[in-house]
């Protein structure tokens, strides 16, 4: 059969109009729900990463503890070697004591050697005596050198092996060694003093935190 037999020519007057093709109607955009945040676009910045945290920026606690312990050890060693020491040394060479009648007290002449082992002059600020006995501990300031001769006359026993007096404001040059005597009174009987545990001369220099102590 010839294909042209089935082909019909379209006649706009006799043939019905075809239905027009409707374009697709787009769905209306869903409006955002009130109160809900709009979706974020673009890269997200983490504030914690931006400014840093202790966990990120600080070293571990163990390292901090080790470092702190090391600093304390170094400081302790430095403090040990820089610990204040007396500027002078010496020895307590002779002790002579007499009873003061009716006073329950003794007067003691302490003769000693004092040597300035420091690098600068030693200026004497004050001098004391200290006694440790069965009655406890007692101390007293040194008697003025002006009174020495008077006491020597009253109590000749004090003059045995005595030297010149050491007085406040006396000065020892670096390396200088002297032999001196001080007199101190203690509120104990002569028997108690003779049974003492120890007796000391204490020299307090100017500008020195540690006194010079000579004990016997």
XYZ file of N, CA, C and O in Angstrom:
864
model
N 0.846 -1.162 0.000
C 0.000 0.000 0.000
C 0.890 1.223 0.000
O 1.864 1.259 0.683
N 0.449 2.242 -0.780
C 1.261 3.445 -0.870
C 1.101 4.252 0.363
O -0.022 4.452 0.847
N 2.133 4.755 0.942
C 2.101 5.482 2.208
C 1.348 6.756 2.059
O 0.894 7.325 3.036
N 1.139 7.254 0.899
C 0.458 8.524 0.705
C -1.003 8.407 0.845
O -1.719 9.398 0.967
N -1.528 7.138 0.823
C -2.961 6.958 0.949
C -3.404 7.268 2.336
O -4.551 7.648 2.540
N -2.683 7.077 3.343
C -3.085 7.328 4.732
C -2.752 8.712 5.170
O -3.054 9.130 6.269
N -2.016 9.475 4.423
C -1.601 10.813 4.813
C -2.696 11.776 4.494
O -3.169 11.861 3.347
N -3.193 12.425 5.517
C -4.267 13.379 5.357
C -3.726 14.763 5.539
O -2.927 15.027 6.400
N -4.166 15.629 4.679
C -3.698 16.993 4.711
C -4.496 17.760 5.730
O -5.705 17.658 5.802
N -3.854 18.531 6.506
C -4.508 19.287 7.561
C -5.133 20.521 6.954
O -4.500 21.253 6.201
N -6.422 20.646 7.314
C -7.175 21.813 6.824
C -7.662 22.567 8.023
O -8.423 22.066 8.836
N -7.140 23.792 8.202
C -7.526 24.533 9.414
C -8.992 24.852 9.495
O -9.509 25.104 10.550
N -9.691 24.797 8.426
C -11.113 25.086 8.469
C -11.933 23.893 8.883
O -12.999 24.026 9.460
N -11.510 22.718 8.561
C -12.289 21.529 8.851
C -11.744 20.778 10.033
O -12.472 20.052 10.705
N -10.415 20.924 10.331
C -9.809 20.161 11.439
C -9.895 20.969 12.715
O -9.728 22.188 12.705
N -10.184 20.336 13.847
C -10.270 21.043 15.151
C -8.867 21.504 15.590
O -7.878 20.912 15.242
N -8.811 22.628 16.373
C -7.552 23.149 16.896
C -7.025 22.231 18.016
O -7.775 21.796 18.875
N -5.781 21.964 18.017
C -5.222 21.139 19.128
C -5.175 21.957 20.409
O -5.123 23.161 20.380
N -5.290 21.256 21.516
C -5.205 21.926 22.831
C -3.836 22.558 22.984
O -2.803 21.940 22.686
N -3.837 23.808 23.473
C -2.516 24.453 23.676
C -1.740 23.780 24.815
O -2.316 23.311 25.780
N -0.459 23.745 24.655
C 0.420 23.122 25.660
C 0.680 24.127 26.767
O 1.166 25.232 26.509
N 0.309 23.772 27.987
C 0.493 24.640 29.139
C 1.909 24.445 29.693
O 2.341 23.329 29.948
N 2.626 25.567 29.910
C 3.969 25.410 30.527
C 3.861 24.978 31.981
O 2.866 25.278 32.630
N 4.813 24.286 32.484
C 4.743 23.827 33.900
C 4.780 25.020 34.850
O 5.501 25.977 34.631
N 3.897 24.923 35.809
C 3.813 25.991 36.813
C 4.808 25.683 37.914
O 4.754 24.629 38.534
N 5.750 26.576 38.130
C 6.749 26.290 39.204
C 6.109 26.337 40.565
O 5.188 27.094 40.800
N 6.593 25.464 41.422
C 6.106 25.458 42.807
C 6.548 26.734 43.491
O 7.697 27.173 43.354
N 5.635 27.320 44.206
C 6.041 28.544 44.934
C 7.094 28.211 45.993
O 7.035 27.181 46.637
N 8.081 29.117 46.123
C 9.152 28.887 47.119
C 8.571 28.831 48.516
O 7.705 29.627 48.868
N 9.013 27.839 49.241
C 8.514 27.681 50.616
C 9.089 28.787 51.474
O 10.309 28.905 51.587
N 8.240 29.627 52.020
C 8.769 30.741 52.839
C 9.419 30.200 54.106
O 9.024 29.170 54.622
N 10.461 30.883 54.604
C 11.119 30.399 55.834
C 10.194 30.487 57.022
O 9.368 31.367 57.117
N 10.304 29.487 57.851
C 9.484 29.459 59.066
C 9.929 30.567 59.988
O 11.121 30.696 60.262
N 8.999 31.366 60.462
C 9.387 32.459 61.370
C 10.091 31.909 62.600
O 9.654 30.925 63.186
N 11.141 32.570 62.988
C 11.860 32.171 64.201
C 12.982 31.190 63.973
O 13.762 30.939 64.860
N 13.020 30.555 62.752
C 14.084 29.590 62.499
C 15.223 30.303 61.810
O 15.015 31.112 60.906
N 16.483 30.065 62.192
C 17.626 30.765 61.586
C 17.813 30.358 60.151
O 17.571 29.213 59.782
N 18.217 31.321 59.384
C 18.462 31.035 57.979
C 19.706 30.171 57.856
O 20.646 30.291 58.627
N 19.653 29.284 56.859
C 20.789 28.390 56.651
C 22.007 29.200 56.278
O 21.923 30.122 55.466
N 23.174 28.878 56.895
C 24.406 29.582 56.619
C 25.077 28.991 55.399
O 25.013 27.797 55.150
N 25.667 29.859 54.642
C 26.420 29.425 53.476
C 27.846 29.896 53.624
O 28.131 30.844 54.352
N 28.776 29.276 52.944
C 30.172 29.673 53.004
C 30.903 28.926 54.104
O 30.321 28.110 54.822
N 32.170 29.189 54.274
C 32.970 28.468 55.280
C 32.565 28.841 56.692
O 32.130 29.946 56.960
N 32.703 27.885 57.606
C 32.367 28.076 59.019
C 33.643 28.323 59.810
O 34.633 27.624 59.632
N 33.653 29.356 60.682
C 34.816 29.692 61.512
C 34.551 29.218 62.921
O 33.531 29.565 63.516
N 35.478 28.435 63.475
C 35.368 27.965 64.849
C 36.100 28.970 65.744
O 37.299 29.152 65.637
N 35.347 29.647 66.614
C 35.942 30.674 67.468
C 37.043 30.076 68.348
O 38.073 30.686 68.608
N 36.832 28.846 68.824
C 37.834 28.202 69.662
C 39.149 28.013 68.926
O 40.221 28.211 69.467
N 39.073 27.613 67.647
C 40.287 27.444 66.869
C 40.927 28.782 66.538
O 42.134 28.906 66.416
N 40.073 29.831 66.336
C 40.594 31.136 65.958
C 41.413 31.766 67.063
O 42.499 32.284 66.846
N 40.893 31.747 68.294
C 41.565 32.414 69.406
C 42.424 31.479 70.242
O 43.149 31.909 71.112
N 42.314 30.207 70.050
C 43.138 29.276 70.787
C 42.507 28.897 72.112
O 41.652 29.595 72.653
N 42.917 27.759 72.656
C 42.444 27.280 73.944
C 43.646 26.851 74.763
O 44.764 26.707 74.253
N 43.419 26.686 76.063
C 44.508 26.230 76.931
C 45.039 24.876 76.485
O 46.219 24.600 76.570
N 44.111 24.056 76.005
C 44.523 22.727 75.588
C 45.448 22.788 74.388
O 46.382 22.007 74.242
N 45.160 23.770 73.457
C 45.970 23.881 72.259
C 47.275 24.631 72.503
O 48.322 24.288 71.984
N 47.209 25.710 73.305
C 48.338 26.629 73.427
C 49.271 26.336 74.587
O 50.432 26.704 74.541
N 48.808 25.782 75.708
C 49.633 25.558 76.890
C 50.313 24.193 76.815
O 49.744 23.241 76.299
N 51.546 24.108 77.337
C 52.206 22.805 77.370
C 51.513 21.874 78.356
O 50.772 22.315 79.221
N 51.777 20.604 78.265
C 51.135 19.651 79.191
C 51.469 19.971 80.649
O 52.514 20.527 80.962
N 50.547 19.600 81.538
C 50.724 19.888 82.965
C 51.986 19.222 83.506
O 52.695 19.800 84.339
N 52.313 18.049 83.031
C 53.488 17.342 83.529
C 54.755 18.138 83.250
O 55.649 18.235 84.103
N 54.837 18.733 82.051
C 56.013 19.534 81.708
C 56.093 20.762 82.586
O 57.164 21.161 83.052
N 54.947 21.403 82.841
C 54.923 22.578 83.711
C 55.406 22.234 85.119
O 56.171 22.989 85.732
N 54.969 21.090 85.648
C 55.385 20.690 86.989
C 56.880 20.422 87.050
O 57.567 20.803 88.005
N 57.416 19.767 86.025
C 58.845 19.478 86.000
C 59.647 20.770 85.929
O 60.657 20.946 86.625
N 59.183 21.714 85.078
C 59.897 22.993 84.955
C 59.859 23.772 86.266
O 60.860 24.357 86.688
N 58.688 23.775 86.930
C 58.574 24.489 88.205
C 59.490 23.877 89.262
O 60.158 24.586 90.017
N 59.528 22.548 89.307
C 60.403 21.881 90.277
C 61.867 22.212 90.007
O 62.652 22.433 90.935
N 62.244 22.281 88.732
C 63.620 22.629 88.401
C 63.992 24.026 88.851
O 65.074 24.259 89.377
N 63.059 24.973 88.669
C 63.308 26.350 89.099
C 63.472 26.412 90.614
O 64.357 27.098 91.141
N 62.622 25.685 91.343
C 62.716 25.695 92.799
C 64.032 25.085 93.286
O 64.639 25.562 94.248
N 64.491 24.045 92.620
C 65.755 23.413 93.018
C 66.917 24.372 92.798
O 67.800 24.525 93.654
N 66.932 25.031 91.637
C 68.004 25.992 91.348
C 68.000 27.126 92.362
O 69.043 27.548 92.871
N 66.787 27.632 92.679
C 66.692 28.723 93.652
C 67.165 28.276 95.033
O 67.831 29.028 95.749
N 66.840 27.028 95.410
C 67.282 26.528 96.706
C 68.792 26.380 96.785
O 69.404 26.709 97.803
N 69.401 25.879 95.712
C 70.866 25.728 95.700
C 71.542 27.089 95.776
O 72.514 27.285 96.528
N 71.013 28.064 95.003
C 71.603 29.411 95.040
C 71.465 30.023 96.425
O 72.385 30.678 96.933
N 70.311 29.804 97.060
C 70.105 30.357 98.398
C 71.058 29.717 99.402
O 71.565 30.387 100.308
N 71.333 28.419 99.240
C 72.230 27.728 100.164
C 73.649 28.305 100.082
O 74.292 28.566 101.106
N 74.129 28.517 98.856
C 75.498 28.998 98.704
C 75.632 30.482 99.023
O 76.724 30.959 99.320
N 74.507 31.212 98.938
C 74.551 32.637 99.234
C 74.064 32.943 100.643
O 73.841 34.099 100.981
N 73.890 31.923 101.450
C 73.414 32.126 102.804
C 74.389 33.010 103.578
O 75.602 32.881 103.467
N 73.812 33.931 104.338
C 74.648 34.890 105.069
C 75.535 34.150 106.079
O 75.087 33.240 106.777
N 76.783 34.558 106.131
C 77.746 33.975 107.060
C 78.367 35.091 107.898
O 78.434 36.237 107.457
N 78.849 34.761 109.096
C 79.524 35.787 109.902
C 80.728 36.344 109.166
O 81.442 35.616 108.465
N 80.960 37.628 109.337
C 82.087 38.267 108.674
C 83.403 37.983 109.384
O 84.474 38.205 108.811
N 83.332 37.500 110.616
C 84.548 37.258 111.393
C 84.459 35.902 112.086
O 83.392 35.288 112.157
N 85.575 35.470 112.598
C 85.657 34.214 113.344
C 86.671 34.402 114.457
O 87.318 35.443 114.570
N 86.807 33.373 115.261
C 87.762 33.476 116.359
C 87.545 32.400 117.389
O 86.969 31.344 117.102
N 87.975 32.681 118.616
C 87.854 31.703 119.694
C 87.733 32.427 121.025
O 88.229 33.548 121.194
N 87.055 31.779 121.958
C 86.947 32.284 123.334
C 88.058 31.617 124.137
O 88.036 30.415 124.379
N 89.031 32.408 124.526
C 90.278 31.841 125.062
C 90.323 31.721 126.579
O 90.952 30.810 127.122
N 89.702 32.658 127.307
C 89.818 32.633 128.765
C 88.526 33.154 129.392
O 87.887 34.083 128.873
N 88.138 32.522 130.515
C 86.934 32.922 131.252
C 87.321 33.079 132.721
O 87.837 32.147 133.346
N 87.068 34.275 133.255
C 87.326 34.535 134.686
C 86.063 35.118 135.291
O 85.486 36.080 134.746
N 85.586 34.530 136.391
C 84.334 34.965 137.006
C 84.527 35.206 138.498
O 85.309 34.498 139.158
N 83.801 36.185 139.014
C 83.813 36.469 140.466
C 82.378 36.654 140.921
O 81.491 37.038 140.142
N 82.185 36.354 142.201
C 80.857 36.503 142.797
C 80.645 37.953 143.231
O 81.548 38.582 143.804
N 79.473 38.496 142.945
C 79.129 39.833 143.417
C 78.391 39.675 144.744
O 77.251 39.190 144.773
N 79.005 40.020 145.848
C 78.421 39.746 147.179
C 77.035 40.364 147.338
O 76.795 41.524 146.978
N 76.136 39.513 147.872
C 74.787 39.950 148.181
C 73.913 40.228 146.979
O 72.811 40.788 147.120
N 74.312 39.842 145.773
C 73.507 40.150 144.573
C 73.041 38.904 143.831
O 72.293 39.028 142.846
N 73.481 37.721 144.270
C 73.169 36.494 143.536
C 73.498 36.658 142.044
O 72.704 36.305 141.157
N 74.659 37.191 141.803
C 75.087 37.450 140.430
C 76.604 37.305 140.354
O 77.306 37.325 141.376
N 77.084 37.147 139.118
C 78.522 37.043 138.889
C 78.933 38.088 137.851
O 78.127 38.524 137.024
N 80.186 38.480 137.940
C 80.785 39.339 136.924
C 81.861 38.522 136.233
O 82.711 37.916 136.888
N 81.798 38.471 134.896
C 82.658 37.567 134.131
C 83.483 38.372 133.132
O 82.946 39.241 132.418
N 84.779 38.082 133.094
C 85.659 38.643 132.073
C 85.912 37.575 131.016
O 86.381 36.478 131.335
N 85.555 37.898 129.773
C 85.685 36.958 128.663
C 86.754 37.486 127.716
O 86.611 38.558 127.117
N 87.848 36.729 127.580
C 88.945 37.127 126.708
C 88.936 36.235 125.464
O 88.849 35.000 125.579
N 89.047 36.839 124.294
C 88.834 36.095 123.044
C 89.729 36.627 121.936
O 90.319 37.722 122.025
N 89.827 35.826 120.882
C 90.517 36.213 119.653
C 89.466 36.454 118.580
O 88.575 35.621 118.377
N 89.594 37.563 117.895
C 88.630 37.915 116.848
C 89.394 38.235 115.567
O 90.323 39.039 115.575
N 88.983 37.606 114.478
C 89.661 37.794 113.195
C 88.626 38.171 112.122
O 87.624 37.491 111.932
N 88.876 39.267 111.412
C 87.988 39.698 110.329
C 88.326 38.900 109.074
O 89.356 39.122 108.427
N 87.468 37.966 108.727
C 87.701 37.112 107.558
C 86.969 37.617 106.322
O 86.957 36.953 105.284
N 86.350 38.783 106.420
C 85.613 39.327 105.294
C 86.491 40.150 104.367
O 87.709 40.259 104.548
N 85.837 40.748 103.362
C 86.539 41.544 102.366
C 86.429 43.036 102.625
O 86.933 43.834 101.831
N 85.773 43.407 103.693
C 85.625 44.828 104.009
C 85.776 45.020 105.519
O 85.675 44.057 106.296
N 86.013 46.251 105.967
C 86.193 46.483 107.408
C 84.983 46.049 108.222
O 83.838 46.134 107.756
N 85.252 45.581 109.419
C 84.196 45.177 110.358
C 84.085 46.255 111.436
O 85.041 46.500 112.164
N 82.926 46.854 111.515
C 82.658 47.864 112.537
C 81.793 47.238 113.616
O 80.722 46.681 113.325
N 82.234 47.321 114.849
C 81.505 46.726 115.972
C 80.326 47.635 116.342
O 80.518 48.821 116.619
N 79.146 47.045 116.354
C 77.945 47.796 116.724
C 77.573 47.575 118.188
O 77.321 48.528 118.930
N 77.553 46.325 118.607
C 77.161 46.001 119.978
C 77.804 44.684 120.386
O 78.158 43.855 119.531
N 77.938 44.471 121.690
C 78.560 43.255 122.217
C 77.715 42.736 123.372
O 77.285 43.513 124.238
N 77.491 41.435 123.395
C 76.715 40.800 124.464
C 77.433 39.545 124.945
O 78.305 39.001 124.256
N 77.009 39.066 126.116
C 77.420 37.766 126.619
C 76.186 36.905 126.820
O 75.100 37.417 127.110
N 76.338 35.612 126.612
C 75.207 34.697 126.805
C 75.666 33.499 127.619
O 76.730 32.922 127.357
N 74.850 33.128 128.590
C 75.155 32.002 129.477
C 74.057 30.966 129.373
O 72.863 31.297 129.425
N 74.456 29.718 129.245
C 73.517 28.597 129.260
C 73.899 27.713 130.435
O 74.979 27.116 130.460
N 72.988 27.639 131.418
C 73.276 26.897 132.654
C 72.049 26.103 133.061
O 71.032 26.084 132.360
N 72.164 25.455 134.236
C 71.029 24.682 134.748
C 69.844 25.582 135.086
O 68.710 25.118 135.184
N 70.095 26.858 135.264
C 69.010 27.806 135.552
C 68.347 28.334 134.283
O 67.398 29.116 134.358
N 68.869 27.909 133.132
C 68.304 28.382 131.872
C 69.301 29.240 131.109
O 70.519 29.188 131.341
N 68.775 30.060 130.224
C 69.615 30.918 129.398
C 69.475 32.360 129.856
O 68.370 32.834 130.111
N 70.587 33.052 129.972
C 70.567 34.461 130.343
C 71.608 35.199 129.518
O 72.588 34.609 129.059
N 71.375 36.465 129.303
C 72.296 37.270 128.511
C 72.362 38.669 129.089
O 71.488 39.098 129.859
N 73.399 39.386 128.712
C 73.569 40.756 129.181
C 74.515 41.504 128.280
O 75.364 40.915 127.592
N 74.361 42.826 128.251
C 75.246 43.645 127.440
C 76.613 43.782 128.110
O 76.736 43.725 129.341
N 77.599 43.993 127.280
C 78.958 44.153 127.795
C 79.074 45.467 128.571
O 78.479 46.486 128.214
N 79.852 45.416 129.636
C 80.085 46.599 130.468
C 81.026 47.554 129.733
O 81.936 47.130 129.004
N 80.799 48.838 129.895
C 81.635 49.843 129.239
C 83.104 49.695 129.643
O 83.439 49.394 130.803
N 83.967 49.925 128.671
C 85.407 49.812 128.929
C 85.891 50.822 129.956
O 86.923 50.594 130.609
N 85.143 51.893 130.134
C 85.535 52.913 131.119
C 85.565 52.338 132.533
O 86.358 52.768 133.390
N 84.739 51.334 132.785
C 84.629 50.768 134.129
C 85.611 49.618 134.385
O 85.632 49.062 135.499
N 86.385 49.221 133.393
C 87.253 48.059 133.565
C 88.223 48.233 134.740
O 88.353 47.347 135.585
N 88.898 49.356 134.793
C 89.930 49.535 135.815
C 89.329 49.492 137.213
O 89.926 48.928 138.152
N 88.139 50.049 137.331
C 87.484 50.023 138.647
C 87.185 48.596 139.077
O 87.397 48.227 140.240
N 86.703 47.777 138.156
C 86.400 46.380 138.495
C 87.681 45.581 138.711
O 87.719 44.659 139.545
N 88.716 45.894 137.985
C 89.991 45.191 138.210
C 90.527 45.446 139.627
O 91.087 44.557 140.271
N 90.320 46.655 140.086
C 90.784 46.977 141.438
C 89.944 46.279 142.504
O 90.462 45.798 143.518
N 88.637 46.208 142.257
C 87.745 45.556 143.224
C 87.865 44.043 143.159
O 87.764 43.351 144.196
N 88.109 43.503 141.992
C 88.158 42.041 141.803
C 89.386 41.710 140.942
O 89.277 41.524 139.712
N 90.546 41.619 141.582
C 91.788 41.361 140.828
C 91.749 40.083 140.006
O 92.460 39.989 138.989
N 90.913 39.098 140.393
C 90.866 37.838 139.644
C 90.390 38.042 138.201
O 90.700 37.231 137.312
N 89.655 39.110 137.969
C 89.152 39.362 136.618
C 90.273 39.737 135.647
O 90.116 39.604 134.424
N 91.381 40.192 136.185
C 92.457 40.704 135.328
C 93.360 39.601 134.796
O 94.241 39.860 133.946
N 93.151 38.382 135.242
C 94.005 37.286 134.787
C 93.826 37.078 133.284
O 92.705 36.837 132.787
N 94.956 37.175 132.566
C 94.976 36.973 131.102
C 94.100 37.976 130.329
O 93.765 37.739 129.161
N 93.698 39.050 130.969
C 92.834 40.028 130.306
C 93.607 40.802 129.246
O 94.828 40.999 129.339
N 92.878 41.261 128.237
C 93.426 42.077 127.160
C 92.679 43.423 127.143
O 91.797 43.681 127.974
N 93.021 44.255 126.191
C 92.314 45.523 126.037
C 90.846 45.242 125.727
O 90.482 44.204 125.152
N 90.006 46.176 126.085
C 88.563 45.981 125.901
C 88.169 46.131 124.429
O 88.753 46.932 123.689
N 87.186 45.344 124.029
C 86.536 45.555 122.733
C 85.294 46.397 122.987
O 84.465 46.052 123.832
N 85.181 47.482 122.243
C 84.095 48.431 122.490
C 83.286 48.664 121.211
O 83.802 48.457 120.101
N 82.046 49.109 121.338
C 81.292 49.535 120.163
C 82.047 50.614 119.400
O 82.766 51.430 119.993
N 81.914 50.580 118.086
C 82.586 51.492 117.152
C 84.039 51.098 116.863
O 84.691 51.761 116.048
N 84.543 50.046 117.510
C 85.869 49.561 117.128
C 85.813 48.997 115.708
O 84.766 48.501 115.255
N 86.947 49.038 115.021
C 86.988 48.597 113.623
C 88.132 47.608 113.418
O 89.237 47.819 113.901
N 87.840 46.555 112.660
C 88.853 45.587 112.251
C 88.958 45.630 110.727
O 87.950 45.479 110.018
N 90.172 45.800 110.226
C 90.391 45.787 108.794
C 90.322 44.353 108.266
O 90.481 43.384 109.030
N 90.084 44.160 106.977
C 90.063 42.799 106.424
C 91.354 42.057 106.742
O 92.462 42.573 106.538
N 91.218 40.863 107.282
C 92.376 40.046 107.642
C 92.981 40.370 108.983
O 93.874 39.646 109.445
N 92.533 41.403 109.655
C 93.116 41.785 110.942
C 92.643 40.851 112.057
O 91.478 40.454 112.095
N 93.533 40.521 112.959
C 93.214 39.679 114.114
C 93.601 40.420 115.386
O 94.689 40.983 115.479
N 92.705 40.384 116.372
C 92.974 41.063 117.651
C 92.593 40.142 118.802
O 91.775 39.225 118.642
N 93.177 40.406 119.962
C 92.779 39.741 121.200
C 92.167 40.802 122.104
O 92.790 41.830 122.367
N 90.951 40.533 122.577
C 90.213 41.516 123.347
C 89.500 40.853 124.522
O 89.346 39.628 124.582
N 89.027 41.704 125.445
C 88.282 41.241 126.619
C 87.004 42.058 126.751
O 86.993 43.267 126.483
N 85.919 41.381 127.154
C 84.682 42.067 127.525
C 84.261 41.557 128.900
O 84.606 40.435 129.293
N 83.517 42.394 129.635
C 82.955 41.999 130.926
C 81.437 42.010 130.837
O 80.843 42.945 130.278
N 80.844 40.941 131.410
C 79.384 40.795 131.393
C 78.937 40.291 132.758
O 79.599 39.432 133.365
N 77.804 40.787 133.235
C 77.211 40.284 134.468
C 76.066 39.340 134.171
O 75.277 39.564 133.238
N 75.977 38.251 134.963
C 74.892 37.277 134.797
C 74.189 37.084 136.144
O 74.852 36.989 137.190
N 72.855 36.960 136.139
C 72.100 36.828 137.399
C 72.066 35.397 137.927
O 70.987 34.800 138.102
N 73.233 34.811 138.157
C 73.327 33.460 138.725
C 74.430 33.471 139.771
O 75.303 34.359 139.780
N 74.421 32.487 140.639
C 75.489 32.379 141.643
C 76.761 31.857 140.978
O 76.721 31.302 139.852
N 77.850 31.992 141.703
C 79.126 31.523 141.152
C 79.126 30.010 140.969
O 79.691 29.494 139.999
N 78.469 29.286 141.890
C 78.395 27.828 141.744
C 77.648 27.442 140.470
O 78.064 26.523 139.739
N 76.537 28.111 140.221
C 75.767 27.803 138.995
C 76.604 28.126 137.762
O 76.617 27.372 136.776
N 77.312 29.263 137.808
C 78.122 29.634 136.644
C 79.230 28.609 136.398
O 79.499 28.243 135.247
N 79.865 28.150 137.464
C 80.962 27.197 137.299
C 80.487 25.854 136.745
O 81.282 25.095 136.187
N 79.212 25.547 136.910
C 78.649 24.313 136.378
C 77.891 24.567 135.065
O 77.066 23.767 134.647
N 78.194 25.648 134.420
C 77.494 26.068 133.196
C 77.660 25.035 132.079
O 78.624 24.243 132.066
N 76.736 25.120 131.144
C 76.862 24.320 129.925
C 77.733 25.039 128.898
O 78.522 24.407 128.188
N 77.571 26.338 128.804
C 78.398 27.108 127.871
C 78.275 28.587 128.195
O 77.318 29.030 128.852
N 79.268 29.351 127.737
C 79.223 30.802 127.829
C 79.744 31.336 126.494
O 80.660 30.749 125.892
N 79.183 32.450 126.043
C 79.516 32.955 124.706
C 79.689 34.463 124.717
O 79.065 35.176 125.519
N 80.526 34.917 123.787
C 80.624 36.329 123.444
C 79.946 36.501 122.090
O 80.214 35.738 121.146
N 79.069 37.485 121.985
C 78.357 37.745 120.731
C 78.688 39.163 120.274
O 78.411 40.135 120.988
N 79.294 39.262 119.106
C 79.667 40.556 118.526
C 78.721 40.840 117.357
O 78.648 40.053 116.396
N 78.024 41.970 117.435
C 77.099 42.379 116.371
C 77.776 43.465 115.527
O 77.904 44.602 115.966
N 78.177 43.156 114.301
C 78.757 44.190 113.443
C 77.666 45.056 112.802
O 76.501 44.655 112.700
N 78.058 46.234 112.371
C 77.162 47.063 111.570
C 76.956 46.410 110.198
O 77.850 45.777 109.644
N 75.750 46.595 109.660
C 75.436 46.182 108.287
C 75.683 44.700 108.032
O 75.992 44.292 106.904
N 75.567 43.868 109.060
C 75.735 42.428 108.894
C 74.556 41.715 109.527
O 74.219 41.969 110.690
N 73.886 40.814 108.782
C 72.708 40.141 109.337
C 73.036 39.050 110.352
O 72.177 38.655 111.137
N 74.282 38.554 110.340
C 74.649 37.440 111.215
C 75.723 37.905 112.187
O 76.772 38.420 111.774
N 75.510 37.730 113.503
C 76.539 38.128 114.473
C 77.675 37.108 114.529
O 77.559 35.984 114.039
N 78.762 37.523 115.154
C 79.893 36.635 115.388
C 79.733 36.066 116.805
O 79.663 36.810 117.785
N 79.672 34.736 116.922
C 79.455 34.076 118.208
C 80.667 33.204 118.537
O 81.032 32.313 117.769
N 81.269 33.489 119.666
C 82.418 32.720 120.153
C 82.007 32.031 121.451
O 81.642 32.695 122.421
N 82.058 30.706 121.476
C 81.503 29.928 122.591
C 82.572 29.041 123.213
O 83.452 28.514 122.526
N 82.405 28.854 124.528
C 83.295 27.921 125.224
C 82.504 27.207 126.316
O 81.665 27.814 126.959
